Structures are given as C-alpha cells and as structure tokens.
PDB file of C-alpha atoms in Angstrom:
ATOM      1  CA  ILE A 148     -18.099  -1.085   3.138  1.00 79.00           C
ATOM      2  CA  SER A 149     -16.141  -0.230   0.230  1.00 84.00           C
ATOM      3  CA  LEU A 150     -12.338   0.781   0.622  1.00 85.00           C
ATOM      4  CA  SER A 151     -11.064  -0.365  -2.473  1.00 82.00           C
ATOM      5  CA  SER A 152      -7.920   0.892  -4.572  1.00 79.00           C
ATOM      6  CA  ASN A 153      -6.628   3.087  -1.522  1.00 83.00           C
ATOM      7  CA  ILE A 154      -3.292   2.889  -0.262  1.00 81.00           C
ATOM      8  CA  PHE A 155      -3.495   1.010   2.946  1.00 84.00           C
ATOM      9  CA  GLY A 156      -0.665  -0.962   4.022  1.00 80.00           C
ATOM     10  CA  HIS A 157      -0.072  -3.861   6.684  1.00 80.00           C
ATOM     11  CA  ASP A 158      -0.966  -1.770   9.804  1.00 83.00           C
ATOM     12  CA  SER A 159      -4.392  -0.689   8.167  1.00 85.00           C
ATOM     13  CA  GLY A 160      -5.575  -3.921   9.299  1.00 83.00           C
ATOM     14  CA  LYS A 161      -5.768  -3.226  12.628  1.00 87.00           C
ATOM     15  CA  TYR A 162      -8.260   0.053  11.839  1.00 88.00           C
ATOM     16  CA  PHE A 163     -10.222  -2.236   9.894  1.00 87.00           C
ATOM     17  CA  GLU A 164     -10.756  -4.519  12.753  1.00 88.00           C
ATOM     18  CA  TYR A 165     -11.862  -1.583  14.724  1.00 89.00           C
ATOM     19  CA  LEU A 166     -14.435  -0.708  12.126  1.00 88.00           C
ATOM     20  CA  ILE A 167     -16.004  -4.363  11.117  1.00 89.00           C
ATOM     21  CA  SER A 168     -16.570  -4.341  15.187  1.00 87.00           C
ATOM     22  CA  LYS A 169     -18.533  -1.321  15.125  1.00 87.00           C
ATOM     23  CA  ALA A 170     -20.351  -2.387  11.835  1.00 85.00           C
ATOM     24  CA  ASN A 171     -23.403  -4.130  13.385  1.00 78.00           C
ATOM     25  CA  ASN A 172     -25.115  -4.970   9.865  1.00 85.00           C
ATOM     26  CA  LEU A 173     -21.819  -5.736   8.076  1.00 91.00           C
ATOM     27  CA  ASN A 174     -22.662  -8.019   5.129  1.00 92.00           C
ATOM     28  CA  GLU A 175     -20.327  -6.919   2.344  1.00 94.00           C
ATOM     29  CA  LEU A 176     -16.630  -5.765   2.360  1.00 94.00           C
ATOM     30  CA  HIS A 177     -14.881  -4.632  -0.415  1.00 95.00           C
ATOM     31  CA  VAL A 178     -10.897  -3.579   0.444  1.00 94.00           C
ATOM     32  CA  GLU A 179      -9.553  -4.951  -3.067  1.00 95.00           C
ATOM     33  CA  ASN A 180      -6.375  -3.599  -5.170  1.00 94.00           C
ATOM     34  CA  ASN A 181      -4.579  -2.303  -1.298  1.00 93.00           C
ATOM     35  CA  CYS A 182      -1.414  -3.679  -0.019  1.00 91.00           C
ATOM     36  CA  LEU A 183      -3.121  -5.202   3.487  1.00 94.00           C
ATOM     37  CA  GLY A 184      -0.964  -7.905   2.857  1.00 95.00           C
ATOM     38  CA  ASP A 185      -0.650 -11.192   5.042  1.00 96.00           C
ATOM     39  CA  LYS A 186      -0.843  -8.941   8.764  1.00 95.00           C
ATOM     40  CA  GLY A 187      -3.633  -6.698   7.481  1.00 95.00           C
ATOM     41  CA  ILE A 188      -5.714  -9.202   6.217  1.00 96.00           C
ATOM     42  CA  VAL A 189      -5.538 -11.533   9.554  1.00 96.00           C
ATOM     43  CA  TYR A 190      -7.098  -8.425  11.262  1.00 95.00           C
ATOM     44  CA  ILE A 191      -9.911  -8.267   9.007  1.00 95.00           C
ATOM     45  CA  LEU A 192     -10.745 -12.291   8.955  1.00 96.00           C
ATOM     46  CA  LYS A 193     -10.353 -12.474  12.539  1.00 94.00           C
ATOM     47  CA  ALA A 194     -12.896  -9.198  13.075  1.00 94.00           C
ATOM     48  CA  LEU A 195     -15.130 -10.781  10.723  1.00 94.00           C
ATOM     49  CA  SER A 196     -15.115 -14.493  12.415  1.00 93.00           C
ATOM     50  CA  LYS A 197     -16.232 -12.643  15.919  1.00 92.00           C
ATOM     51  CA  MET A 198     -19.232 -10.903  13.948  1.00 89.00           C
ATOM     52  CA  ARG A 199     -21.354 -14.354  14.521  1.00 79.00           C
ATOM     53  CA  LYS A 200     -23.230 -13.781  11.699  1.00 82.00           C
ATOM     54  CA  ARG A 201     -25.109 -16.499   9.763  1.00 83.00           C
ATOM     55  CA  SER A 202     -24.536 -15.557   5.881  1.00 85.00           C
ATOM     56  CA  PHE A 203     -22.116 -13.192   4.417  1.00 91.00           C
ATOM     57  CA  HIS A 204     -23.047 -11.518   1.132  1.00 92.00           C
ATOM     58  CA  LYS A 205     -19.753 -10.029  -0.658  1.00 95.00           C
ATOM     59  CA  LEU A 206     -15.983 -10.080   0.803  1.00 96.00           C
ATOM     60  CA  ASN A 207     -13.419  -9.131  -1.914  1.00 96.00           C
ATOM     61  CA  LEU A 208      -9.914  -9.476  -0.549  1.00 96.00           C
ATOM     62  CA  SER A 209      -8.444  -9.628  -4.266  1.00 95.00           C
ATOM     63  CA  LYS A 210      -4.902  -7.840  -5.341  1.00 95.00           C
ATOM     64  CA  ASN A 211      -3.781  -7.289  -1.432  1.00 95.00           C
ATOM     65  CA  CYS A 212      -0.645  -8.766  -1.625  1.00 95.00           C
ATOM     66  CA  PHE A 213      -1.202 -12.011   0.875  1.00 96.00           C
ATOM     67  CA  GLY A 214      -0.311 -15.534   0.786  1.00 96.00           C
ATOM     68  CA  ASP A 215      -1.130 -18.919   1.937  1.00 96.00           C
ATOM     69  CA  VAL A 216      -0.610 -18.089   5.761  1.00 97.00           C
ATOM     70  CA  VAL A 217      -4.009 -16.133   5.202  1.00 97.00           C
ATOM     71  CA  ILE A 218      -5.807 -19.108   4.392  1.00 96.00           C
ATOM     72  CA  PRO A 219      -6.524 -20.595   8.204  1.00 96.00           C
ATOM     73  CA  TYR A 220      -8.072 -17.333   9.103  1.00 97.00           C
ATOM     74  CA  LEU A 221     -10.038 -17.303   5.943  1.00 96.00           C
ATOM     75  CA  VAL A 222     -11.238 -21.361   7.046  1.00 94.00           C
ATOM     76  CA  GLU A 223     -12.003 -19.603  10.428  1.00 94.00           C
ATOM     77  CA  PHE A 224     -14.166 -16.785   8.864  1.00 94.00           C
ATOM     78  CA  LEU A 225     -15.841 -19.196   6.541  1.00 92.00           C
ATOM     79  CA  ASN A 226     -16.653 -21.872   9.165  1.00 91.00           C
ATOM     80  CA  SER A 227     -18.126 -19.311  11.383  1.00 92.00           C
ATOM     81  CA  ILE A 228     -20.754 -18.511   8.836  1.00 91.00           C
ATOM     82  CA  ASN A 229     -23.248 -21.074   6.930  1.00 86.00           C
ATOM     83  CA  GLU A 230     -22.958 -19.057   3.305  1.00 87.00           C
ATOM     84  CA  ILE A 231     -21.307 -16.407   1.465  1.00 89.00           C
ATOM     85  CA  SER A 232     -22.507 -15.229  -2.153  1.00 87.00           C
ATOM     86  CA  TYR A 233     -19.174 -13.957  -3.292  1.00 90.00           C
ATOM     87  CA  LEU A 234     -15.509 -14.247  -2.058  1.00 91.00           C
ATOM     88  CA  ASN A 235     -12.805 -12.825  -4.239  1.00 93.00           C
ATOM     89  CA  ILE A 236      -9.232 -13.918  -3.254  1.00 93.00           C
ATOM     90  CA  SER A 237      -7.640 -13.187  -6.820  1.00 91.00           C
ATOM     91  CA  GLY A 238      -4.313 -11.756  -7.537  1.00 92.00           C
ATOM     92  CA  ASN A 239      -2.651 -12.617  -4.402  1.00 94.00           C
ATOM     93  CA  SER A 240      -0.102 -15.130  -3.641  1.00 93.00           C
ATOM     94  CA  ILE A 241      -1.757 -18.093  -3.389  1.00 91.00           C
ATOM     95  CA  TYR A 242      -0.084 -21.791  -3.784  1.00 89.00           C
ATOM     96  CA  ASP A 243      -1.767 -25.182  -4.580  1.00 85.00           C
ATOM     97  CA  GLU A 244      -0.895 -25.706  -0.528  1.00 88.00           C
ATOM     98  CA  GLY A 245      -3.239 -22.589   0.387  1.00 89.00           C
ATOM     99  CA  LEU A 246      -6.346 -23.685  -1.887  1.00 84.00           C
ATOM    100  CA  LEU A 247      -5.897 -27.554  -0.794  1.00 83.00           C
ATOM    101  CA  THR A 248      -5.850 -26.383   2.849  1.00 86.00           C
ATOM    102  CA  LEU A 249      -8.682 -24.565   2.069  1.00 84.00           C
ATOM    103  CA  MET A 250     -10.510 -27.378   0.622  1.00 79.00           C
ATOM    104  CA  LYS A 251      -9.955 -30.111   3.381  1.00 81.00           C
ATOM    105  CA  ASN A 252     -10.796 -27.595   6.250  1.00 84.00           C
ATOM    106  CA  ILE A 253     -14.258 -26.131   5.244  1.00 81.00           C
ATOM    107  CA  LYS A 254     -16.779 -27.434   6.858  1.00 80.00           C
ATOM    108  CA  LYS A 255     -19.055 -29.219   4.402  1.00 74.00           C
ATOM    109  CA  THR A 256     -22.067 -26.866   5.774  1.00 75.00           C
ATOM    110  CA  THR A 257     -20.542 -23.823   4.425  1.00 81.00           C
ATOM    111  CA  LYS A 258     -21.845 -22.822   1.358  1.00 82.00           C
ATOM    112  CA  ILE A 259     -19.662 -20.544  -1.290  1.00 82.00           C
ATOM    113  CA  ASN A 260     -21.799 -19.611  -4.257  1.00 82.00           C
ATOM    114  CA  GLU A 261     -18.534 -17.933  -6.097  1.00 83.00           C
ATOM    115  CA  LEU A 262     -15.334 -18.081  -5.511  1.00 83.00           C
ATOM    116  CA  HIS A 263     -12.971 -16.361  -7.558  1.00 85.00           C
ATOM    117  CA  MET A 264      -9.120 -17.394  -7.754  1.00 84.00           C
ATOM    118  CA  SER A 265      -7.984 -15.838 -10.516  1.00 81.00           C
ATOM    119  CA  ASN A 266      -4.234 -14.772 -11.251  1.00 82.00           C
ATOM    120  CA  CYS A 267      -2.919 -16.429  -7.975  1.00 84.00           C
ATOM    121  CA  GLN A 268       0.081 -19.023  -7.963  1.00 83.00           C
ATOM    122  CA  LEU A 269      -1.635 -22.306  -8.738  1.00 76.00           C
ATOM    123  CA  THR A 270       0.048 -24.814 -10.698  1.00 73.00           C
ATOM    124  CA  ILE A 271      -3.115 -28.260 -10.372  1.00 67.00           C
ATOM    125  CA  PHE A 272      -5.317 -26.596 -12.784  1.00 56.00           C
ATOM    126  CA  PRO A 273      -3.276 -27.088 -16.195  1.00 53.00           C
ATOM    127  CA  MET A 274      -2.676 -30.767 -15.204  1.00 54.00           C
ATOM    128  CA  MET A 275      -6.178 -31.247 -14.666  1.00 52.00           C
ATOM    129  CA  ASN A 276      -9.283 -31.282 -17.183  1.00 50.00           C
ATOM    130  CA  GLU A 277     -11.336 -28.231 -15.766  1.00 54.00           C
ATOM    131  CA  ASP A 278     -14.755 -30.049 -15.598  1.00 56.00           C
ATOM    132  CA  ILE A 279     -13.505 -32.797 -13.434  1.00 52.00           C
ATOM    133  CA  LEU A 280     -11.665 -30.249 -11.452  1.00 54.00           C
ATOM    134  CA  ILE A 281     -14.893 -28.421 -10.615  1.00 57.00           C
ATOM    135  CA  LYS A 282     -16.710 -31.053  -9.787  1.00 55.00           C
ATOM    136  CA  LYS A 283     -14.229 -32.258  -7.351  1.00 52.00           C
ATOM    137  CA  LEU A 284     -14.421 -29.104  -5.602  1.00 56.00           C
ATOM    138  CA  LYS A 285     -17.908 -28.817  -6.025  1.00 54.00           C
ATOM    139  CA  TYR A 286     -18.082 -32.147  -3.967  1.00 46.00           C
ATOM    140  CA  VAL A 287     -15.960 -31.250  -1.643  1.00 45.00           C
ATOM    141  CA  ILE A 288     -17.140 -27.717  -0.470  1.00 45.00           C
ATOM    142  CA  GLY A 289     -19.975 -27.023  -3.013  1.00 45.00           C
ATOM    143  CA  PHE A 290     -19.431 -23.666  -4.557  1.00 47.00           C
ATOM    144  CA  SER A 291     -18.796 -22.107  -8.342  1.00 48.00           C
ATOM    145  CA  LEU A 292     -15.053 -21.547  -9.158  1.00 52.00           C
ATOM    146  CA  ILE A 293     -14.227 -18.472 -11.016  1.00 51.00           C
ATOM    147  CA  LEU A 294     -10.488 -19.048 -12.770  1.00 48.00           C
ATOM    148  CA  LYS A 295     -10.647 -16.180 -15.511  1.00 47.00           C
ATOM    149  CA  ASN A 296      -7.440 -15.344 -17.143  1.00 42.00           C
ATOM    150  CA  HIS A 297      -6.084 -18.030 -14.704  1.00 40.00           C
ATOM    151  CA  ARG A 298      -3.158 -19.650 -17.310  1.00 40.00           C
ATOM    152  CA  GLY A 299      -5.942 -20.068 -20.483  1.00 34.00           C
ATOM    153  CA  ILE A 300      -8.968 -21.139 -18.549  1.00 36.00           C
ATOM    154  CA  ASP A 301     -11.913 -19.073 -19.100  1.00 34.00           C
TER     155      ASP A 301
END
C-alpha cells in the first residue's frame, strides 16, 4: 500500500488501522510525507503488530510529524516480526532518547536490514566516529544504519 504525500492528519490513523486489519497479504506500507503525528502512527503500528507476520518488507513512516512517544509502539511492532528489510523513520522528531529506547528494547532476534533515520533530532552521532557507532548498533540489534544528510554524515 502506498499513500504517501497526501494531507492525512492525526485522526486518519484509525482509518489506516481498519485498512491494515483487512489486508491479509500486506508486506509494504508507504505513508511518508503526511502529517499523521503521534496518534496516527500509533494506530498504524498497533494494527501492524496484530498482523502476526514473520517478516515485513518495507515500512516508510518518514516525514509524519511524530516523536519519541511512538518508539514503544515501533518496538512492539518490530518485536512481533523476525525481519524487516527497510524501515524509514527519517524527518521526524526522534531524539537520542528515542534511538536509545529503540536499541535497548528490540529483541536480539529481530533483524532490520536497513534503518533510515536522516533529518531527525539526534545529537549523539557527531560525538562518535561513524564506523564505531555503526558497529555498536549492528552489535546491539543487527542492522545497517542509513544517515544521509544528517549533520554532514553520508
């Protein structure tokens, strides 16, 4: 399902929740560049968590005006699957605390092949060597981190 670049707001999440509950073979969801906010994204993540899938191909939640309050629901979704190929949460108000919560709470058996977190509110990256940081993150939850255009890191 691709519903990117529309004018969905916070209350649209409940409609996405319904749509997701009816989509038996859903393995990709693109809702980037909307303004679903915390409330809308929580609806979506709760519905995805209930799907009981073993893997999910792509989830793009970038540029949706959400913050760290969504991270526990994202963790719940990620812990309900074994693998996700592509997860994009770029362009949202994810702070260091949100990233740390994500890292600490994802099951070690959950594999994230690609995580995009560009243009978030992260400040820990400039303090660390990129190679060291990526090695630490791979050790913690085993994913490739994409940080394009984030404070000079490519």
